[in-house]
């Protein structure tokens, strides 16, 4: 879900992070580890009679192992500048993706996070500026809570101005974990989102796993999604999966501001989803590895759409890999559905090879519709990429993609990427009492 990013939240997070660095700078004698990654990306593409050459810079930093490993500081951000036509409303943009300080203790897995951070705990998955606390409790219980300001991907989108929630769980580590989470987002004091989720992991025997969750929207009074998968693996080389999922898009995408959701998949090759749609999917797969270097699989999915009708998807895949880092794979799936855009054959072929410090990949994915959509009968993408490690810390790479789809005419895009990584100790090692 997308949220509005307020200037107050950004300033609060930046201020917290700078204060943390100032404080930590006064205790270098305790020793620490400073690491980071800087990635420069130049993209190139042409469509709608315009040329796009956006240049991106991504930077992530980590200061860890402070105070006997109990305190760490993390920060990451990005910037963009368009070298030709504007890729958005502005020629440039940038943002602080995350910036927070953590304190942890070995007892009861106690953890505190303060700043801009991504909360993932059971059914909660949110980016916010604020405080997050979690800890184990007696008798297998665990609890976590958070409070702050929600953060958006786009600055002009609304998404609430206050967020809080948490998760309570109970588990026996070898056999099961069951959790209940709550999310509350307010906008000007009114309910903006209110969601409850039950998540579980059940492992009664070494060869059986059940994982899943169910989420409820209290504002729309409807179930957002159910998603469960049961895995049975009687042998190391053989496994069976059975899955069930159901999504009500009106409840799931409540307060989403866009009309077209980027959900391209085998069941949705055009990337368009009607916001009034409801989908149920049940199916399974079998994977078998007769040798260490080959994996075979067959799959079946039954889709039931409220608007688009029903569809059956079935297919197979095969993958080969060798000890000298060569991999090749292929898959083919047939979709038979009531709707025009749910009748097609999809197939993929990929190959990759690692040669010392050089790596190359080629990937081809094609959807052949039974009848043309917007004058296009084949929607496909061809992607080729390569990378070279100049040193263990410095890597250069690039890729070229050619695609054609019912939504766009033929399109060529390219990318160049330079990545630099570093990791070194600072200060003197020490211990705190």
Short mmCIF file of C-alpha atoms in Angstrom, two decimals:
data_model
loop_
_atom_site.label_atom_id
_atom_site.label_comp_id
_atom_site.label_asym_id
_atom_site.label_seq_id
_atom_site.Cartn_x
_atom_site.Cartn_y
_atom_site.Cartn_z
CA UNK A 1 0.00 0.00 0.00
CA UNK A 2 1.15 3.52 -0.70
CA UNK A 3 1.23 6.28 1.88
CA UNK A 4 1.61 10.04 1.90
CA UNK A 5 5.04 11.26 2.94
CA UNK A 6 4.74 14.37 5.07
CA UNK A 7 7.63 16.78 5.49
CA UNK A 8 7.24 16.49 9.27
CA UNK A 9 7.87 12.74 9.11
CA UNK A 10 10.93 13.16 6.89
CA UNK A 11 12.37 15.88 9.13
CA UNK A 12 11.66 13.83 12.24
CA UNK A 13 13.41 10.77 10.83
CA UNK A 14 16.39 12.79 9.53
CA UNK A 15 16.74 14.55 12.87
CA UNK A 16 16.65 11.27 14.80
CA UNK A 17 19.29 9.74 12.56
CA UNK A 18 21.63 12.75 12.79
CA UNK A 19 21.30 12.80 16.59
CA UNK A 20 22.15 9.10 16.65
CA UNK A 21 25.29 9.67 14.62
CA UNK A 22 26.29 12.59 16.84
CA UNK A 23 25.85 10.45 19.97
CA UNK A 24 27.65 7.45 18.53
CA UNK A 25 30.53 9.66 17.41
CA UNK A 26 31.32 10.31 21.07
CA UNK A 27 32.02 6.63 21.81
CA UNK A 28 34.51 5.48 19.13
CA UNK A 29 36.59 3.71 21.76
CA UNK A 30 34.04 0.95 21.92
CA UNK A 31 34.79 -0.07 18.35
CA UNK A 32 32.35 -0.66 15.49
CA UNK A 33 32.03 -1.94 11.95
CA UNK A 34 31.23 0.49 9.14
CA UNK A 35 29.91 -0.94 5.87
CA UNK A 36 28.03 0.31 2.87
CA UNK A 37 27.01 -0.08 -0.73
CA UNK A 38 26.86 2.60 -3.43
CA UNK A 39 25.12 1.78 -6.70
CA UNK A 40 25.04 4.06 -9.74
CA UNK A 41 22.49 3.19 -12.44
CA UNK A 42 21.93 4.77 -15.85
CA UNK A 43 18.74 3.71 -17.61
CA UNK A 44 17.88 4.36 -21.25
CA UNK A 45 14.59 3.99 -23.09
CA UNK A 46 12.42 5.55 -25.80
CA UNK A 47 8.63 5.53 -26.10
CA UNK A 48 5.85 8.01 -26.89
CA UNK A 49 8.36 9.96 -29.05
CA UNK A 50 10.48 10.77 -26.00
CA UNK A 51 13.95 9.73 -24.91
CA UNK A 52 14.51 8.85 -21.27
CA UNK A 53 17.95 8.68 -19.64
CA UNK A 54 17.41 8.80 -15.88
CA UNK A 55 20.52 8.44 -13.72
CA UNK A 56 20.08 6.98 -10.23
CA UNK A 57 22.29 6.82 -7.18
CA UNK A 58 21.50 4.42 -4.32
CA UNK A 59 23.46 4.55 -1.08
CA UNK A 60 23.11 2.29 1.97
CA UNK A 61 25.22 2.58 5.14
CA UNK A 62 25.46 0.52 8.31
CA UNK A 63 27.30 1.20 11.56
CA UNK A 64 27.13 -2.00 13.63
CA UNK A 65 28.69 -3.81 16.60
CA UNK A 66 28.55 -0.76 18.86
CA UNK A 67 28.32 -1.21 22.63
CA UNK A 68 29.09 -4.91 22.63
CA UNK A 69 26.94 -5.45 19.54
CA UNK A 70 23.81 -4.03 21.13
CA UNK A 71 23.50 -0.82 19.10
CA UNK A 72 23.46 -0.40 15.32
CA UNK A 73 22.62 2.46 12.94
CA UNK A 74 21.32 2.03 9.39
CA UNK A 75 20.60 4.51 6.60
CA UNK A 76 19.71 4.30 2.92
CA UNK A 77 18.54 6.70 0.27
CA UNK A 78 18.40 7.38 -3.44
CA UNK A 79 18.50 10.22 -5.94
CA UNK A 80 17.50 10.58 -9.60
CA UNK A 81 18.35 13.08 -12.32
CA UNK A 82 16.96 12.97 -15.88
CA UNK A 83 19.60 13.53 -18.55
CA UNK A 84 17.02 13.88 -21.35
CA UNK A 85 13.18 14.07 -21.24
CA UNK A 86 11.53 14.06 -17.83
CA UNK A 87 10.64 10.58 -16.59
CA UNK A 88 8.30 12.14 -14.00
CA UNK A 89 6.91 15.62 -13.34
CA UNK A 90 10.37 16.80 -12.22
CA UNK A 91 13.84 16.37 -13.68
CA UNK A 92 15.17 15.24 -10.33
CA UNK A 93 13.97 13.44 -7.23
CA UNK A 94 15.36 11.75 -4.15
CA UNK A 95 14.40 10.31 -0.82
CA UNK A 96 15.60 8.84 2.44
CA UNK A 97 14.42 5.22 2.20
CA UNK A 98 15.32 4.32 5.76
CA UNK A 99 17.33 5.73 8.64
CA UNK A 100 17.07 4.27 12.12
CA UNK A 101 18.92 3.18 15.23
CA UNK A 102 18.42 -0.20 16.92
CA UNK A 103 19.07 -1.59 20.36
CA UNK A 104 18.97 -5.33 20.99
CA UNK A 105 19.59 -7.58 23.96
CA UNK A 106 20.31 -11.32 23.99
CA UNK A 107 17.68 -11.90 26.65
CA UNK A 108 14.23 -12.70 25.17
CA UNK A 109 15.24 -11.41 21.71
CA UNK A 110 14.49 -7.89 22.93
CA UNK A 111 14.64 -5.27 20.14
CA UNK A 112 13.97 -1.54 19.80
CA UNK A 113 14.04 0.37 16.50
CA UNK A 114 13.72 4.17 16.25
CA UNK A 115 13.52 6.16 13.00
CA UNK A 116 12.40 5.43 9.44
CA UNK A 117 12.13 1.66 9.24
CA UNK A 118 10.28 -1.13 7.47
CA UNK A 119 8.13 -3.15 9.86
CA UNK A 120 7.57 -6.79 8.88
CA UNK A 121 5.96 -8.80 11.64
CA UNK A 122 3.41 -11.50 10.83
CA UNK A 123 0.62 -9.85 8.83
CA UNK A 124 2.15 -6.35 9.17
CA UNK A 125 4.35 -4.98 6.39
CA UNK A 126 4.66 -1.18 6.61
CA UNK A 127 7.21 1.63 6.17
CA UNK A 128 6.98 4.29 8.87
CA UNK A 129 8.79 6.98 10.85
CA UNK A 130 8.55 5.99 14.49
CA UNK A 131 9.20 3.47 17.25
CA UNK A 132 9.08 -0.33 17.08
CA UNK A 133 9.54 -2.66 20.06
CA UNK A 134 9.35 -6.45 20.24
CA UNK A 135 10.29 -9.17 22.73
CA UNK A 136 9.74 -12.80 23.61
CA UNK A 137 7.50 -13.47 26.61
CA UNK A 138 7.10 -16.49 28.93
CA UNK A 139 5.38 -19.73 27.87
CA UNK A 140 6.22 -19.29 24.19
CA UNK A 141 4.47 -15.96 23.75
CA UNK A 142 5.93 -12.99 21.87
CA UNK A 143 4.77 -9.41 21.35
CA UNK A 144 5.62 -6.43 19.16
CA UNK A 145 4.23 -2.91 18.89
CA UNK A 146 4.84 0.15 16.72
CA UNK A 147 3.70 3.77 16.54
CA UNK A 148 4.60 6.63 14.21
CA UNK A 149 3.85 8.31 10.88
CA UNK A 150 3.22 6.20 7.74
CA UNK A 151 5.55 6.79 4.80
CA UNK A 152 4.50 6.82 1.12
CA UNK A 153 6.29 5.88 -2.07
CA UNK A 154 4.95 8.99 -3.81
CA UNK A 155 5.00 12.45 -2.14
CA UNK A 156 1.65 13.57 -3.62
CA UNK A 157 -0.35 10.58 -2.37
CA UNK A 158 -2.40 10.48 0.78
CA UNK A 159 -2.03 7.63 3.20
CA UNK A 160 -2.69 8.76 6.72
CA UNK A 161 -0.81 10.88 9.25
CA UNK A 162 -0.65 8.47 12.22
CA UNK A 163 -0.05 4.73 12.44
CA UNK A 164 0.06 2.22 15.26
CA UNK A 165 -0.40 -1.50 15.78
CA UNK A 166 1.30 -4.68 16.85
CA UNK A 167 1.38 -8.46 16.92
CA UNK A 168 0.91 -11.10 19.61
CA UNK A 169 2.13 -14.63 18.93
CA UNK A 170 2.41 -17.99 20.64
CA UNK A 171 4.69 -20.77 19.50
CA UNK A 172 6.43 -24.03 20.23
CA UNK A 173 9.58 -23.60 18.14
CA UNK A 174 9.64 -27.09 16.63
CA UNK A 175 5.94 -27.44 15.89
CA UNK A 176 3.97 -24.25 15.34
CA UNK A 177 3.63 -20.45 15.52
CA UNK A 178 0.31 -18.60 15.52
CA UNK A 179 0.11 -14.80 15.48
CA UNK A 180 -2.57 -12.12 15.53
CA UNK A 181 -1.70 -8.60 14.30
CA UNK A 182 -3.52 -5.28 14.21
CA UNK A 183 -2.91 -2.22 12.01
CA UNK A 184 -4.54 1.19 12.51
CA UNK A 185 -3.90 4.20 10.27
CA UNK A 186 -5.60 7.55 10.91
CA UNK A 187 -6.07 10.57 8.62
CA UNK A 188 -7.07 13.82 10.39
CA UNK A 189 -8.25 11.77 13.33
CA UNK A 190 -10.51 9.52 11.22
CA UNK A 191 -10.00 5.84 10.38
CA UNK A 192 -8.03 5.50 7.14
CA UNK A 193 -7.08 1.81 7.43
CA UNK A 194 -8.00 -0.74 10.05
CA UNK A 195 -6.83 -4.29 9.45
CA UNK A 196 -6.52 -7.51 11.44
CA UNK A 197 -4.47 -10.54 10.37
CA UNK A 198 -4.06 -14.09 11.62
CA UNK A 199 -0.86 -15.84 10.48
CA UNK A 200 0.33 -19.37 11.18
CA UNK A 201 3.07 -21.91 10.65
CA UNK A 202 2.34 -25.54 11.54
CA UNK A 203 5.04 -28.22 11.39
CA UNK A 204 3.68 -31.40 13.02
CA UNK A 205 6.21 -33.68 11.30
CA UNK A 206 9.58 -33.17 9.63
CA UNK A 207 8.04 -33.67 6.18
CA UNK A 208 4.93 -31.44 6.52
CA UNK A 209 4.65 -27.63 6.60
CA UNK A 210 1.54 -25.44 6.57
CA UNK A 211 2.05 -21.68 6.18
CA UNK A 212 -0.59 -19.01 5.65
CA UNK A 213 -2.49 -15.93 6.71
CA UNK A 214 -5.94 -14.33 6.60
CA UNK A 215 -6.43 -10.54 6.62
CA UNK A 216 -9.63 -8.62 7.41
CA UNK A 217 -10.54 -4.99 6.58
CA UNK A 218 -12.65 -3.61 9.42
CA UNK A 219 -13.58 -0.44 7.51
CA UNK A 220 -15.06 -2.22 4.49
CA UNK A 221 -16.08 -5.16 6.71
CA UNK A 222 -14.65 -7.69 4.28
CA UNK A 223 -11.86 -10.25 4.07
CA UNK A 224 -8.92 -8.85 2.13
CA UNK A 225 -7.14 -12.14 1.47
CA UNK A 226 -6.63 -15.74 2.46
CA UNK A 227 -3.33 -17.33 1.42
CA UNK A 228 -2.21 -20.82 2.51
CA UNK A 229 0.24 -23.41 1.23
CA UNK A 230 0.72 -27.00 2.45
CA UNK A 231 4.00 -28.74 1.62
CA UNK A 232 4.60 -32.49 1.89
CA UNK A 233 8.18 -33.63 1.31
CA UNK A 234 8.51 -37.38 2.02
CA UNK A 235 11.96 -37.46 0.38
CA UNK A 236 14.73 -34.88 -0.09
CA UNK A 237 14.29 -35.11 -3.84
CA UNK A 238 10.45 -35.12 -3.92
CA UNK A 239 7.91 -32.56 -2.72
CA UNK A 240 4.18 -31.89 -3.13
CA UNK A 241 2.55 -28.46 -2.66
CA UNK A 242 -1.14 -27.61 -2.30
CA UNK A 243 -2.12 -23.94 -2.19
CA UNK A 244 -5.27 -21.90 -1.66
CA UNK A 245 -5.62 -18.13 -2.02
CA UNK A 246 -8.52 -15.71 -2.25
CA UNK A 247 -8.36 -11.93 -2.78
CA UNK A 248 -11.14 -9.35 -2.76
CA UNK A 249 -9.55 -6.41 -4.57
CA UNK A 250 -12.01 -3.80 -3.28
CA UNK A 251 -11.01 -4.66 0.29
CA UNK A 252 -7.36 -5.48 -0.44
CA UNK A 253 -6.62 -2.26 -2.36
CA UNK A 254 -8.77 -0.03 -0.16
CA UNK A 255 -7.51 3.59 -0.48
CA UNK A 256 -5.16 2.66 -3.31
CA UNK A 257 -5.06 5.77 -5.53
CA UNK A 258 -4.27 4.14 -8.87
CA UNK A 259 -6.74 2.37 -11.19
CA UNK A 260 -4.23 -0.01 -12.74
CA UNK A 261 -2.29 -2.28 -10.40
CA UNK A 262 1.10 -3.61 -11.43
CA UNK A 263 0.28 -7.29 -10.93
CA UNK A 264 1.70 -8.95 -14.03
CA UNK A 265 1.74 -12.72 -13.58
CA UNK A 266 0.73 -15.91 -15.35
CA UNK A 267 -2.87 -15.29 -14.24
CA UNK A 268 -2.73 -11.60 -15.20
CA UNK A 269 -0.42 -11.15 -18.23
CA UNK A 270 -1.65 -7.63 -19.14
CA UNK A 271 -1.04 -6.23 -15.64
CA UNK A 272 -4.57 -4.82 -15.38
CA UNK A 273 -6.94 -5.73 -12.56
CA UNK A 274 -10.50 -4.50 -12.22
CA UNK A 275 -10.79 -2.99 -8.71
CA UNK A 276 -14.19 -4.74 -8.38
CA UNK A 277 -12.64 -8.14 -9.10
CA UNK A 278 -12.57 -11.08 -6.70
CA UNK A 279 -10.22 -13.98 -7.27
CA UNK A 280 -9.94 -17.48 -5.79
CA UNK A 281 -7.07 -19.80 -6.67
CA UNK A 282 -6.60 -23.42 -5.67
CA UNK A 283 -4.03 -25.82 -7.04
CA UNK A 284 -0.86 -27.73 -6.48
CA UNK A 285 2.53 -28.78 -7.81
CA UNK A 286 4.95 -31.68 -7.75
CA UNK A 287 8.73 -31.24 -7.94
CA UNK A 288 11.19 -34.09 -8.38
CA UNK A 289 15.00 -34.09 -8.58
CA UNK A 290 16.17 -37.49 -9.85
CA UNK A 291 19.74 -36.13 -9.86
CA UNK A 292 21.44 -33.22 -8.09
CA UNK A 293 21.70 -31.29 -11.34
CA UNK A 294 18.10 -31.49 -12.58
CA UNK A 295 14.68 -30.54 -11.21
CA UNK A 296 11.36 -31.45 -12.86
CA UNK A 297 7.99 -29.98 -11.97
CA UNK A 298 4.33 -30.06 -12.96
CA UNK A 299 1.74 -27.53 -11.78
CA UNK A 300 -2.00 -26.89 -11.86
CA UNK A 301 -4.02 -23.87 -10.74
CA UNK A 302 -7.78 -23.30 -10.84
CA UNK A 303 -8.71 -19.59 -10.94
CA UNK A 304 -12.22 -18.32 -10.26
CA UNK A 305 -12.82 -14.64 -11.05
CA UNK A 306 -16.02 -12.78 -10.17
CA UNK A 307 -15.71 -10.49 -13.22
CA UNK A 308 -13.39 -12.25 -15.66
CA UNK A 309 -14.83 -15.74 -15.12
CA UNK A 310 -12.99 -19.01 -14.51
CA UNK A 311 -9.65 -20.20 -15.82
CA UNK A 312 -7.44 -23.28 -15.60
CA UNK A 313 -3.67 -22.99 -15.67
CA UNK A 314 -1.46 -26.04 -16.03
CA UNK A 315 2.07 -26.64 -17.14
CA UNK A 316 5.54 -28.00 -16.48
CA UNK A 317 9.05 -26.76 -15.89
CA UNK A 318 12.57 -28.18 -15.97
CA UNK A 319 15.84 -26.75 -14.65
CA UNK A 320 19.44 -27.94 -15.06
CA UNK A 321 22.49 -26.71 -13.17
CA UNK A 322 26.12 -27.85 -13.07
CA UNK A 323 28.94 -27.53 -10.57
CA UNK A 324 30.71 -25.01 -12.82
CA UNK A 325 27.85 -22.50 -12.32
CA UNK A 326 25.99 -23.10 -15.56
CA UNK A 327 22.18 -23.08 -15.37
CA UNK A 328 19.45 -23.47 -17.97
CA UNK A 329 15.71 -23.84 -17.56
CA UNK A 330 12.42 -23.82 -19.42
CA UNK A 331 8.73 -23.77 -18.58
CA UNK A 332 5.43 -23.89 -20.48
CA UNK A 333 1.95 -23.17 -19.12
CA UNK A 334 -1.47 -23.17 -20.72
CA UNK A 335 -4.21 -20.82 -19.49
CA UNK A 336 -7.79 -21.71 -20.51
CA UNK A 337 -10.19 -19.05 -19.30
CA UNK A 338 -13.56 -17.51 -20.04
CA UNK A 339 -12.12 -14.04 -20.69
CA UNK A 340 -10.27 -13.20 -23.89
CA UNK A 341 -7.04 -12.23 -22.11
CA UNK A 342 -7.10 -15.48 -20.09
CA UNK A 343 -6.68 -17.79 -23.09
CA UNK A 344 -3.03 -18.14 -23.97
CA UNK A 345 0.15 -20.22 -23.92
CA UNK A 346 3.01 -18.86 -21.82
CA UNK A 347 6.54 -20.16 -22.01
CA UNK A 348 9.94 -19.15 -20.70
CA UNK A 349 13.54 -20.05 -21.47
CA UNK A 350 16.56 -18.81 -19.53
CA UNK A 351 20.29 -19.53 -19.32
CA UNK A 352 23.03 -18.20 -17.05
CA UNK A 353 26.76 -18.79 -16.68
CA UNK A 354 29.32 -17.71 -14.10
CA UNK A 355 32.94 -17.62 -15.32
CA UNK A 356 35.31 -16.51 -12.57
CA UNK A 357 34.49 -12.80 -12.16
CA UNK A 358 32.16 -12.61 -15.19
CA UNK A 359 28.47 -13.54 -15.21
CA UNK A 360 25.96 -13.50 -18.07
CA UNK A 361 22.19 -14.21 -18.29
CA UNK A 362 19.64 -14.41 -21.08
CA UNK A 363 15.91 -14.68 -20.35
CA UNK A 364 12.98 -14.97 -22.78
CA UNK A 365 9.32 -14.90 -21.72
CA UNK A 366 6.42 -15.03 -24.19
CA UNK A 367 2.63 -15.03 -23.89
CA UNK A 368 0.87 -16.19 -27.08
CA UNK A 369 -2.82 -15.20 -26.90
CA UNK A 370 -5.44 -17.24 -28.73
CA UNK A 371 -6.77 -13.99 -30.25
CA UNK A 372 -5.15 -10.58 -30.54
CA UNK A 373 -5.54 -7.93 -27.83
CA UNK A 374 -5.17 -4.33 -29.03
CA UNK A 375 -3.74 -5.75 -32.24
CA UNK A 376 -1.08 -7.80 -30.40
CA UNK A 377 -1.17 -11.59 -30.37
CA UNK A 378 2.24 -12.19 -28.76
CA UNK A 379 3.37 -10.35 -25.64
CA UNK A 380 7.03 -11.01 -24.90
CA UNK A 381 10.24 -9.74 -23.36
CA UNK A 382 13.83 -10.65 -24.13
CA UNK A 383 16.38 -9.67 -21.48
CA UNK A 384 20.16 -10.08 -21.67
CA UNK A 385 22.56 -9.02 -18.96
CA UNK A 386 26.18 -9.32 -17.90
CA UNK A 387 28.32 -8.25 -14.97
CA UNK A 388 32.02 -8.23 -14.16
CA UNK A 389 33.68 -8.01 -10.75
CA UNK A 390 36.63 -5.66 -11.30
CA UNK A 391 37.66 -6.17 -7.68
CA UNK A 392 35.90 -7.89 -4.77
CA UNK A 393 34.49 -4.45 -3.86
CA UNK A 394 33.74 -3.04 -7.34
CA UNK A 395 31.38 -4.54 -9.94
CA UNK A 396 30.12 -3.23 -13.29
CA UNK A 397 27.15 -4.62 -15.18
CA UNK A 398 24.47 -3.89 -17.72
CA UNK A 399 21.39 -5.25 -19.45
CA UNK A 400 19.25 -4.72 -22.53
CA UNK A 401 15.52 -5.55 -22.72
CA UNK A 402 13.26 -5.70 -25.74
CA UNK A 403 9.52 -6.11 -25.16
CA UNK A 404 6.15 -5.91 -26.85
CA UNK A 405 2.76 -6.07 -25.13
CA UNK A 406 -0.91 -5.14 -25.62
CA UNK A 407 -0.37 -2.08 -23.42
CA UNK A 408 2.77 -0.78 -25.22
CA UNK A 409 4.25 -1.01 -28.67
CA UNK A 410 7.71 -2.50 -29.04
CA UNK A 411 10.09 -1.01 -26.50
CA UNK A 412 13.85 -1.18 -25.99
CA UNK A 413 15.38 -0.30 -22.64
CA UNK A 414 18.92 -0.50 -21.37
CA UNK A 415 20.73 -0.24 -18.06
CA UNK A 416 24.30 0.30 -16.88
CA UNK A 417 25.17 -0.31 -13.24
CA UNK A 418 28.27 0.31 -11.14
CA UNK A 419 28.33 -1.04 -7.57
CA UNK A 420 30.93 -0.31 -4.89
CA UNK A 421 30.91 -2.06 -1.50
CA UNK A 422 33.07 -1.43 1.55
CA UNK A 423 33.40 -2.85 5.06
CA UNK A 424 36.00 -1.89 7.65
CA UNK A 425 36.33 -1.58 11.44
CA UNK A 426 36.59 1.78 13.18
CA UNK A 427 37.71 2.61 16.69
CA UNK A 428 39.12 0.10 19.15
CA UNK A 429 37.35 -3.14 20.08
CA UNK A 430 35.84 -3.02 23.52
CA UNK A 431 33.20 -4.29 25.86
CA UNK A 432 30.59 -2.52 27.94
CA UNK A 433 29.39 -3.61 31.32
#
